PDB file of C-alpha atoms in Angstrom:
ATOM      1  CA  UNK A1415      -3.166  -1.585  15.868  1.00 92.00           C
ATOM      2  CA  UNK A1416      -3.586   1.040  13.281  1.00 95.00           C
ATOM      3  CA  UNK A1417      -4.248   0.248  10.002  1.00 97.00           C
ATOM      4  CA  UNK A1418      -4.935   2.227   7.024  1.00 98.00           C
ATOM      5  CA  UNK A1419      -5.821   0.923   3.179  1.00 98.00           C
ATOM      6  CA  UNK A1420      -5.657   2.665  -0.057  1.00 98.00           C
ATOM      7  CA  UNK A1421      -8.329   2.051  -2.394  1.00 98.00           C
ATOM      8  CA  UNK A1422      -9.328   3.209  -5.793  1.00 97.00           C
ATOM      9  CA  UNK A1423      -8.528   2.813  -9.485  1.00 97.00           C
ATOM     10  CA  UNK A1424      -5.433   1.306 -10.839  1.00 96.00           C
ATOM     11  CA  UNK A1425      -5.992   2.792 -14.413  1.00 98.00           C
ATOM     12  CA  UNK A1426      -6.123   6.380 -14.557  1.00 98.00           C
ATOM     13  CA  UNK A1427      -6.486   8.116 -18.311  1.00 98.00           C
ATOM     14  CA  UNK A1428      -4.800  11.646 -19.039  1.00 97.00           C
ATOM     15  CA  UNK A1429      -6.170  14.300 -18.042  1.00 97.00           C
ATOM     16  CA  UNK A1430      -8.743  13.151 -15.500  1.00 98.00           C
ATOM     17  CA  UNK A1431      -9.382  13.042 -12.154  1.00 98.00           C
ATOM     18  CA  UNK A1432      -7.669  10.617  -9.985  1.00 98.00           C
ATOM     19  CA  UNK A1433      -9.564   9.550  -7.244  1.00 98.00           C
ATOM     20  CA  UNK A1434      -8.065   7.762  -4.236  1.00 98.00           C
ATOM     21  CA  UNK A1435      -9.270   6.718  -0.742  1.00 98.00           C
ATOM     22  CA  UNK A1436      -7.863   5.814   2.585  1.00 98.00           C
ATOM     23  CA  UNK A1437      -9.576   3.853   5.333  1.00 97.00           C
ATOM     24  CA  UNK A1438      -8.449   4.064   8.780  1.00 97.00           C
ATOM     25  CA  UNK A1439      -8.910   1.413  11.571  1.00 96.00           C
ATOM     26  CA  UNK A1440      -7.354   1.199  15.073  1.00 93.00           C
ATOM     27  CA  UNK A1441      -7.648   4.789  15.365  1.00 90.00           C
ATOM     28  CA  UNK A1442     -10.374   7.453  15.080  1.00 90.00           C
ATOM     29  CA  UNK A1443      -9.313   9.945  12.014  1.00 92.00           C
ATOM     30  CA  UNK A1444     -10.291  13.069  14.848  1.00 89.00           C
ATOM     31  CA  UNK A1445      -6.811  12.877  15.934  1.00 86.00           C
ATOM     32  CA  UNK A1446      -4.066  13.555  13.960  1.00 92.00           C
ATOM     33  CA  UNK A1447      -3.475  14.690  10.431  1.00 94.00           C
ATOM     34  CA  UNK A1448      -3.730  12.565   7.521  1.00 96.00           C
ATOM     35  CA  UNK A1449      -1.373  12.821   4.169  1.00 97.00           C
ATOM     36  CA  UNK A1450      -0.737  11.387   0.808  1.00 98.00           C
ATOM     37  CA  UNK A1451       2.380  10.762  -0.754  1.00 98.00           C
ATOM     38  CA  UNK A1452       3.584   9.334  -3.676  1.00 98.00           C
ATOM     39  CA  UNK A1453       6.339   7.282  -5.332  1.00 98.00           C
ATOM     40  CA  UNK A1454       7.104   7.108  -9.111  1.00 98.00           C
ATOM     41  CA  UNK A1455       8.608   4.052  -9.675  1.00 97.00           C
ATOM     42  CA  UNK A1456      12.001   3.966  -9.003  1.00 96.00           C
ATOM     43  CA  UNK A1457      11.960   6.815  -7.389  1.00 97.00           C
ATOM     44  CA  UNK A1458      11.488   9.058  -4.088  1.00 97.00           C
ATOM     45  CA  UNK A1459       9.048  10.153  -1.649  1.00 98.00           C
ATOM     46  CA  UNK A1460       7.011  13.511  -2.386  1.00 98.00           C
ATOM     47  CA  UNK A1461       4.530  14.165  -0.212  1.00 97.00           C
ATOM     48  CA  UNK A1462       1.457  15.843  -1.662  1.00 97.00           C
ATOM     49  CA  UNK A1463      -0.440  17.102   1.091  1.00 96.00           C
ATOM     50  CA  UNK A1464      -2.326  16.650   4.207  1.00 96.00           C
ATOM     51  CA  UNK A1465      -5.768  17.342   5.927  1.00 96.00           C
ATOM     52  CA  UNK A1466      -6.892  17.660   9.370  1.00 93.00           C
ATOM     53  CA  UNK A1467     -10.368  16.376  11.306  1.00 87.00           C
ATOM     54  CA  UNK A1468     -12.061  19.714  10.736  1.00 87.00           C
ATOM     55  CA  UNK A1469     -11.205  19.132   6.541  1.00 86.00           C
ATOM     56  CA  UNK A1470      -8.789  22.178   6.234  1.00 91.00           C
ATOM     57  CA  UNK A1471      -6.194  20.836   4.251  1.00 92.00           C
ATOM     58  CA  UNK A1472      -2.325  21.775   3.208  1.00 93.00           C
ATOM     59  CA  UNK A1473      -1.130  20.744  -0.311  1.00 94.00           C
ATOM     60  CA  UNK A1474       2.546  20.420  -2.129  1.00 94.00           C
ATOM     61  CA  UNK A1475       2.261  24.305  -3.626  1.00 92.00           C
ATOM     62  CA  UNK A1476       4.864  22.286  -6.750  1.00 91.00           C
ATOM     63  CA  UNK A1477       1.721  20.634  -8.028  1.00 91.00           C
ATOM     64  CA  UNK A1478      -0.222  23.782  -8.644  1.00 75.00           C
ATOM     65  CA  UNK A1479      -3.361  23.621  -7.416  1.00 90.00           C
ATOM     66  CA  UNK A1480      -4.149  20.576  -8.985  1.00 96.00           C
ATOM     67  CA  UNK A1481      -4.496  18.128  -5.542  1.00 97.00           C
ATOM     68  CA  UNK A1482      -7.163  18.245  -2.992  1.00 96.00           C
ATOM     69  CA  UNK A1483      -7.733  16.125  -0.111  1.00 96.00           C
ATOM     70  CA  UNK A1484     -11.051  15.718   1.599  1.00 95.00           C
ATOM     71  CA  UNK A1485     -11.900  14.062   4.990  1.00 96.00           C
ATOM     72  CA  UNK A1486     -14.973  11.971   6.075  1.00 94.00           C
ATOM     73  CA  UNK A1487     -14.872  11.787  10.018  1.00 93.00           C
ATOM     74  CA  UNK A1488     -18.091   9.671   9.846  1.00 93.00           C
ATOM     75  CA  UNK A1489     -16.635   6.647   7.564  1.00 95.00           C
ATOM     76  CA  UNK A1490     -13.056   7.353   8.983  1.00 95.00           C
ATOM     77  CA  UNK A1491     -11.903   7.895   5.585  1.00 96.00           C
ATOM     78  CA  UNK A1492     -10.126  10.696   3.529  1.00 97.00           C
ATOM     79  CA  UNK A1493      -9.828  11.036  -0.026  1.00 98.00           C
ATOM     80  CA  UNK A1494      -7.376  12.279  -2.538  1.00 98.00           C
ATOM     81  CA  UNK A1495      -8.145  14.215  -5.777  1.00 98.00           C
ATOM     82  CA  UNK A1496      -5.665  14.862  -8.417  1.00 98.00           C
ATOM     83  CA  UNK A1497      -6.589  16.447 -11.610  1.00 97.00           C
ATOM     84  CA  UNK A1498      -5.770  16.946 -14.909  1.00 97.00           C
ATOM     85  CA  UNK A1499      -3.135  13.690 -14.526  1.00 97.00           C
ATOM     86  CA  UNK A1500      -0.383  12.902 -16.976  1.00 97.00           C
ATOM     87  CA  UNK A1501       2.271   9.992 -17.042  1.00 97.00           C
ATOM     88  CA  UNK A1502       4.266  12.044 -14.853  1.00 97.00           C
ATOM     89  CA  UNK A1503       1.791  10.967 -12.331  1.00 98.00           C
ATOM     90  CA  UNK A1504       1.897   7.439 -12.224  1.00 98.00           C
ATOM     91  CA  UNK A1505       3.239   6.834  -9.082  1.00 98.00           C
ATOM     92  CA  UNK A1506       2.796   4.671  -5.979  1.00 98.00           C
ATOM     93  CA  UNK A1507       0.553   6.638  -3.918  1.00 98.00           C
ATOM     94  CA  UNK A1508       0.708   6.167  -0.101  1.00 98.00           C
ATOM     95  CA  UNK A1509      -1.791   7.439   3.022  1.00 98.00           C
ATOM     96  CA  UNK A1510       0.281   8.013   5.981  1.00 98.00           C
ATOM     97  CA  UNK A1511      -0.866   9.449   9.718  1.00 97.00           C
ATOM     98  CA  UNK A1512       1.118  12.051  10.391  1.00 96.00           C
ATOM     99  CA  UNK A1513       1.794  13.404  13.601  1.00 94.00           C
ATOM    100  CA  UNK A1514       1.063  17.066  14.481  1.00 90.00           C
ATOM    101  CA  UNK A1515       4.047  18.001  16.766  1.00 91.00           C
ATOM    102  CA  UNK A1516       6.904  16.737  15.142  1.00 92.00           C
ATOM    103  CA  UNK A1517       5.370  16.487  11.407  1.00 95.00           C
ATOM    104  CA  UNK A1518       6.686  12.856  11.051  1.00 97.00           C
ATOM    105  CA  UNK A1519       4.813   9.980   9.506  1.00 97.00           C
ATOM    106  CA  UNK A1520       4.317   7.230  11.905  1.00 96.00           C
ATOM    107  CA  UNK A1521       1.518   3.897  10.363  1.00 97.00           C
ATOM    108  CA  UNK A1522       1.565   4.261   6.546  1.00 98.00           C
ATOM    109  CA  UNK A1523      -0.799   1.825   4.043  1.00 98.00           C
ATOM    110  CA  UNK A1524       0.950  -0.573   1.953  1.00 98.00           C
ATOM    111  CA  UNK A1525       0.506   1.914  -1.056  1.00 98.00           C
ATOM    112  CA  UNK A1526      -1.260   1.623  -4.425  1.00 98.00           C
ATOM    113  CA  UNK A1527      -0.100   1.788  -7.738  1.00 98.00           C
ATOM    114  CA  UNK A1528      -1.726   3.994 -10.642  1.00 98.00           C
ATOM    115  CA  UNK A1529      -0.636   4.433 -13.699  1.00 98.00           C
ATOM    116  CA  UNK A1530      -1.591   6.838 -15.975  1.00 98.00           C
ATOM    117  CA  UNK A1531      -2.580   5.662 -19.772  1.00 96.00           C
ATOM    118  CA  UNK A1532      -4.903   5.868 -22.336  1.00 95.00           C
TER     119      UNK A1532
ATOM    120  CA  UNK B 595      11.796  26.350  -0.346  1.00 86.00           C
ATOM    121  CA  UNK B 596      14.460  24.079   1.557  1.00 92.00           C
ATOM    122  CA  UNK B 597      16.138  21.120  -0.405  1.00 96.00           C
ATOM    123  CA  UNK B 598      17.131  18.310   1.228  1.00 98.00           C
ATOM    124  CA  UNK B 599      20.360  16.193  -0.476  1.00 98.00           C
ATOM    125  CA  UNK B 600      21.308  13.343   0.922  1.00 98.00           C
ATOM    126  CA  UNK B 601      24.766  11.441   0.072  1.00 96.00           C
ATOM    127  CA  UNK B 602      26.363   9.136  -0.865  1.00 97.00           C
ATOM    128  CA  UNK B 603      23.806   8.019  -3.771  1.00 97.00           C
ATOM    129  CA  UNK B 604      24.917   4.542  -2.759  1.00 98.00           C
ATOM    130  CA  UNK B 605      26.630   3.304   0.410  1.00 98.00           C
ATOM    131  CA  UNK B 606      27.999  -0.648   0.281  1.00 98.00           C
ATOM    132  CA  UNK B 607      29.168  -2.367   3.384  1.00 97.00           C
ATOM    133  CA  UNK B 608      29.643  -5.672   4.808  1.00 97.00           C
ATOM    134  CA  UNK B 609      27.377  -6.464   7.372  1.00 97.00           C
ATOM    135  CA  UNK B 610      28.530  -5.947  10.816  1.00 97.00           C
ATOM    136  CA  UNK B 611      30.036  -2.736   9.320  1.00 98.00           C
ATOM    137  CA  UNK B 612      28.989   0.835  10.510  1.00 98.00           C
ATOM    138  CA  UNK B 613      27.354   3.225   8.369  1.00 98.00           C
ATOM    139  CA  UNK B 614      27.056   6.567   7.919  1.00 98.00           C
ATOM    140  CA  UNK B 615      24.483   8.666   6.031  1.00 98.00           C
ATOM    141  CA  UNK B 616      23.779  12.338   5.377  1.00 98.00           C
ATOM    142  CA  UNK B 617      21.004  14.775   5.213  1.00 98.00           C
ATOM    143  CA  UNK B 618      21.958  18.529   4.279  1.00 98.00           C
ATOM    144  CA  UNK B 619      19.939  20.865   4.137  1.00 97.00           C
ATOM    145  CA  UNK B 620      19.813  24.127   1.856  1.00 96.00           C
ATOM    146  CA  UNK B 621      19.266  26.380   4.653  1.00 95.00           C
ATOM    147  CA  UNK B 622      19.367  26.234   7.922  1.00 95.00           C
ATOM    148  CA  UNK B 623      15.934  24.234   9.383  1.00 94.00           C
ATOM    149  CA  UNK B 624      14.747  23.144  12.949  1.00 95.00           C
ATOM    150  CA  UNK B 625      16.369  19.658  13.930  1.00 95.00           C
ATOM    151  CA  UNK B 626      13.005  19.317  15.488  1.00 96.00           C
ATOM    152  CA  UNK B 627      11.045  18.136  12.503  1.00 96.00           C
ATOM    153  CA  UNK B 628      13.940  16.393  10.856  1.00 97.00           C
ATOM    154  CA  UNK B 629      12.867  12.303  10.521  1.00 98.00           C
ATOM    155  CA  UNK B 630      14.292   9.094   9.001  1.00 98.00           C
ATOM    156  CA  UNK B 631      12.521   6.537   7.356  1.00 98.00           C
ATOM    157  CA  UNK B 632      13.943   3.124   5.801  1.00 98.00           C
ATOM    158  CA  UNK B 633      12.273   1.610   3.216  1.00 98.00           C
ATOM    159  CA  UNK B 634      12.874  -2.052   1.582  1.00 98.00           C
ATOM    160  CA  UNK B 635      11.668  -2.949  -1.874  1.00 96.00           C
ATOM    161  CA  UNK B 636       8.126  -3.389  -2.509  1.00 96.00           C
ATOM    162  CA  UNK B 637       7.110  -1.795   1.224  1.00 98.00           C
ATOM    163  CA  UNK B 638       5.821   1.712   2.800  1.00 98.00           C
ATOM    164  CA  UNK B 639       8.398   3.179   4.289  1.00 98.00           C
ATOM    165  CA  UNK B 640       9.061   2.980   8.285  1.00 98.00           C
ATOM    166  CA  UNK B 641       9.704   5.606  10.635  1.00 98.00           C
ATOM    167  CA  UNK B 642      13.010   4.960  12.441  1.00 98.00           C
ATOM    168  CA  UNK B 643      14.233   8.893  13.711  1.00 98.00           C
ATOM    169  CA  UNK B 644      12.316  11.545  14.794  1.00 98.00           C
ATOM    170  CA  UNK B 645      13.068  15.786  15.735  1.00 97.00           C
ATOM    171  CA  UNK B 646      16.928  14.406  14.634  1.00 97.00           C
ATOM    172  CA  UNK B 647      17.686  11.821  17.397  1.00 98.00           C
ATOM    173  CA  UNK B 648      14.665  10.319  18.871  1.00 98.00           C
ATOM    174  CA  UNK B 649      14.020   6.714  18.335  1.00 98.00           C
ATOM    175  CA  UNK B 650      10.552   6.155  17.081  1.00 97.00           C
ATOM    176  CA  UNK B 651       8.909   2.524  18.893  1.00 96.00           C
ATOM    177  CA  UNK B 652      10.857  -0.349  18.428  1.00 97.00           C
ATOM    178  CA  UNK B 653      13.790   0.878  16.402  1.00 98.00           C
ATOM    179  CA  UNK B 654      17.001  -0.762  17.275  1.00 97.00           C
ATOM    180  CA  UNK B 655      19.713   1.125  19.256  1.00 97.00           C
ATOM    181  CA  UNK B 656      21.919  -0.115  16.698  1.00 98.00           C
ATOM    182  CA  UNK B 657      20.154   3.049  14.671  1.00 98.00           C
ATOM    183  CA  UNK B 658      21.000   6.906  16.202  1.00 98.00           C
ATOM    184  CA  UNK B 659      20.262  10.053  14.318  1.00 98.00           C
ATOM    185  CA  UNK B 660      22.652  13.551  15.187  1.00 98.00           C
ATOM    186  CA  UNK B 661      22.927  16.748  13.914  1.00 98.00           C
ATOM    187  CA  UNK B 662      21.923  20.387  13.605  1.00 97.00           C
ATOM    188  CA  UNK B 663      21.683  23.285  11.343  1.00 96.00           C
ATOM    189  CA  UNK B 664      22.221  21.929   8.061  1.00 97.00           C
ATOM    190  CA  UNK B 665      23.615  19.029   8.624  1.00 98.00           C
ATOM    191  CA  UNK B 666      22.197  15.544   9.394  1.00 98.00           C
ATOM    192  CA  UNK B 667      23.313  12.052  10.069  1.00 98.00           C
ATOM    193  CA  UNK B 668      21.876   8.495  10.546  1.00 98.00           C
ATOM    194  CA  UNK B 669      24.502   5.794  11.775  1.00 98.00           C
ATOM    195  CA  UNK B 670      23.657   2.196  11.694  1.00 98.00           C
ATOM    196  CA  UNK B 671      26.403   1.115  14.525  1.00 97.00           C
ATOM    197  CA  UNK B 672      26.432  -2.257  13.107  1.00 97.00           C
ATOM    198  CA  UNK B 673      24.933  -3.530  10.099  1.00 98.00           C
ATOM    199  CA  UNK B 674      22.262  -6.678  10.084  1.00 98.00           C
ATOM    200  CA  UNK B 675      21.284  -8.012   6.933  1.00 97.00           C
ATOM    201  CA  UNK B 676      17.922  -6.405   7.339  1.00 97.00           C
ATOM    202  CA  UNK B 677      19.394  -3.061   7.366  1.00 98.00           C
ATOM    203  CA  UNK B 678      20.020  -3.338   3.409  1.00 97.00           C
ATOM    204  CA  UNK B 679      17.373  -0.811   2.158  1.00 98.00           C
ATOM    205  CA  UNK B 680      17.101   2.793   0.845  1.00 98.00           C
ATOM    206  CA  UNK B 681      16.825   5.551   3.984  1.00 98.00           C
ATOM    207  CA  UNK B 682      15.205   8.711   3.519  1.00 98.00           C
ATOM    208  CA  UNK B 683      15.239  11.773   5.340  1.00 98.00           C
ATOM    209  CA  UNK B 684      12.443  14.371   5.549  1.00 98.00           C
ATOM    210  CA  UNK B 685      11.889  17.879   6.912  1.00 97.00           C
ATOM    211  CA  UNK B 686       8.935  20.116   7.570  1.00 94.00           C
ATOM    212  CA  UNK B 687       9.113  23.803   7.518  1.00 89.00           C
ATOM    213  CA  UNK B 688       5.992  26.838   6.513  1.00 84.00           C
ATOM    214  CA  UNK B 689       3.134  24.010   6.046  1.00 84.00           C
ATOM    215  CA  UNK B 690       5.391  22.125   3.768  1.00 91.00           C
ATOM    216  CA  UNK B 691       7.345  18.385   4.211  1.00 95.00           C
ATOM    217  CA  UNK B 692      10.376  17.437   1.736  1.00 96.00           C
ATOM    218  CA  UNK B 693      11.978  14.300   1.495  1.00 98.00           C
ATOM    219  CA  UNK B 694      15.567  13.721   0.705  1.00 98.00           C
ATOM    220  CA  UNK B 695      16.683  11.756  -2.661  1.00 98.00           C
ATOM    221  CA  UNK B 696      17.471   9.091  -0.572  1.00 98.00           C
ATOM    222  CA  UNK B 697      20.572   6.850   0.046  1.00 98.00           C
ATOM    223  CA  UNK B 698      20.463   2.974  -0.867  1.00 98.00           C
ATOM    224  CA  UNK B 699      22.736   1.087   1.717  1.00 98.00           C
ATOM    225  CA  UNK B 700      23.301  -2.040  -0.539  1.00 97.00           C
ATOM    226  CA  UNK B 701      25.505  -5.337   0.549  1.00 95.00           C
ATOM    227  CA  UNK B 702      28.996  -4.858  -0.643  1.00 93.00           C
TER     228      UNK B 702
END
């Protein structure tokens, strides 16, 4: 069964760095690609980006260079990296594996809220 | 970039009533990486239609995804009181997935 698990702070000041990570089990993170996306509350789905075993990546071009996701094959973990954050970012923020033929998501984690605040 | 609008906003039905939801597109995409996801309150969302009409693992035949082009639809044949949720559908195209604003099929 694959399972994944967000972890990271809840709390998140404005402008800095949010920092997230997702652990995978059930499934080794050399297959597939792996995204985060995130849900304001009360609100939809935007997906922010996704990265692949070898730790190329592909990011939302709407959030300006500001996301970056990293991979660690070895912990079967991958990270998220969002800077210069503002309220606009507090958001549910999801990991999802994402399948590479059809571009769908298919075992998600049960999300994590951060909110941005001083 | 390609915009996804899905209608109505709201859709309420009885259950044991069919619905009917749409997905257009601004421009003409591939049906191939066109997916459905329902999502209840206070969950991930779940994969229910892939590439348009496939039925991702254990969906319901009760759930059936058409179209082409521009245009999209996800029928519920019948509704079950589980069905109330919001659905959502999402499209890649040029290293880049969209989601729809979503349609919340609430009990009338």
């Amino acid at each position: 069964q694959v399972q994944l698990r967000e972890s990271g702070p809840g709390l998140v000041k404005p402008s800095e760095t949010l920092s997230l990570t997702c652990t995978v089990s059930g499934d080794s993170i050399n297959t597939y690609y792996w995204s985060w996306i995130r849900q304001p509350p009360g609100k939809g789905l935007e997906w922010l980006g996704y990265v692949f075993n070898s730790g190329s990546a592909n990011h939302n071009p709407s959030l300006k260079r500001r996301v970056s996701i990293s991979i660690d094959t070895s912990l079967n973990q991958f990270s998220l990296y969002l800077t210069s954050v503002t309220a606009a970012d507090t958001a549910v923020y999801y990991c999802a594996r994402t399948n590479w033929n059809y571009y769908y998501f298919d075992y998600w984690g049960q999300g994590t809220l951060v909110t941005v605040s001083s | 970039e390609i915009v996804l609008t899905q209608s109505p906003g709201t859709l309420s039905l009885s259950p044991g009533e069919r619905a009917t939801l749409s997905c257009r597109a601004s421009q003409s995409v591939s049906s191939s990486y066109l997916v459905w996801y329902q999502q209840k309150p206070g969950q991930a969302p779940r994969l229910l239609i892939y590439s348009a009409s496939s039925r991702a693992t254990g969906i319901p035949d009760r759930f059936s995804g058409s179209g082409s082009g521009t245009d999209f639809t996800l029928t519920i044949s019948r509704l079950e009181p589980e069905d109330f949720a919001v659905y959502y559908c999402q499209h890649y195209d040029t290293s880049r997935l969209t989601f729809g604003g979503g349609t919340k099929v609430e009990i009338k």
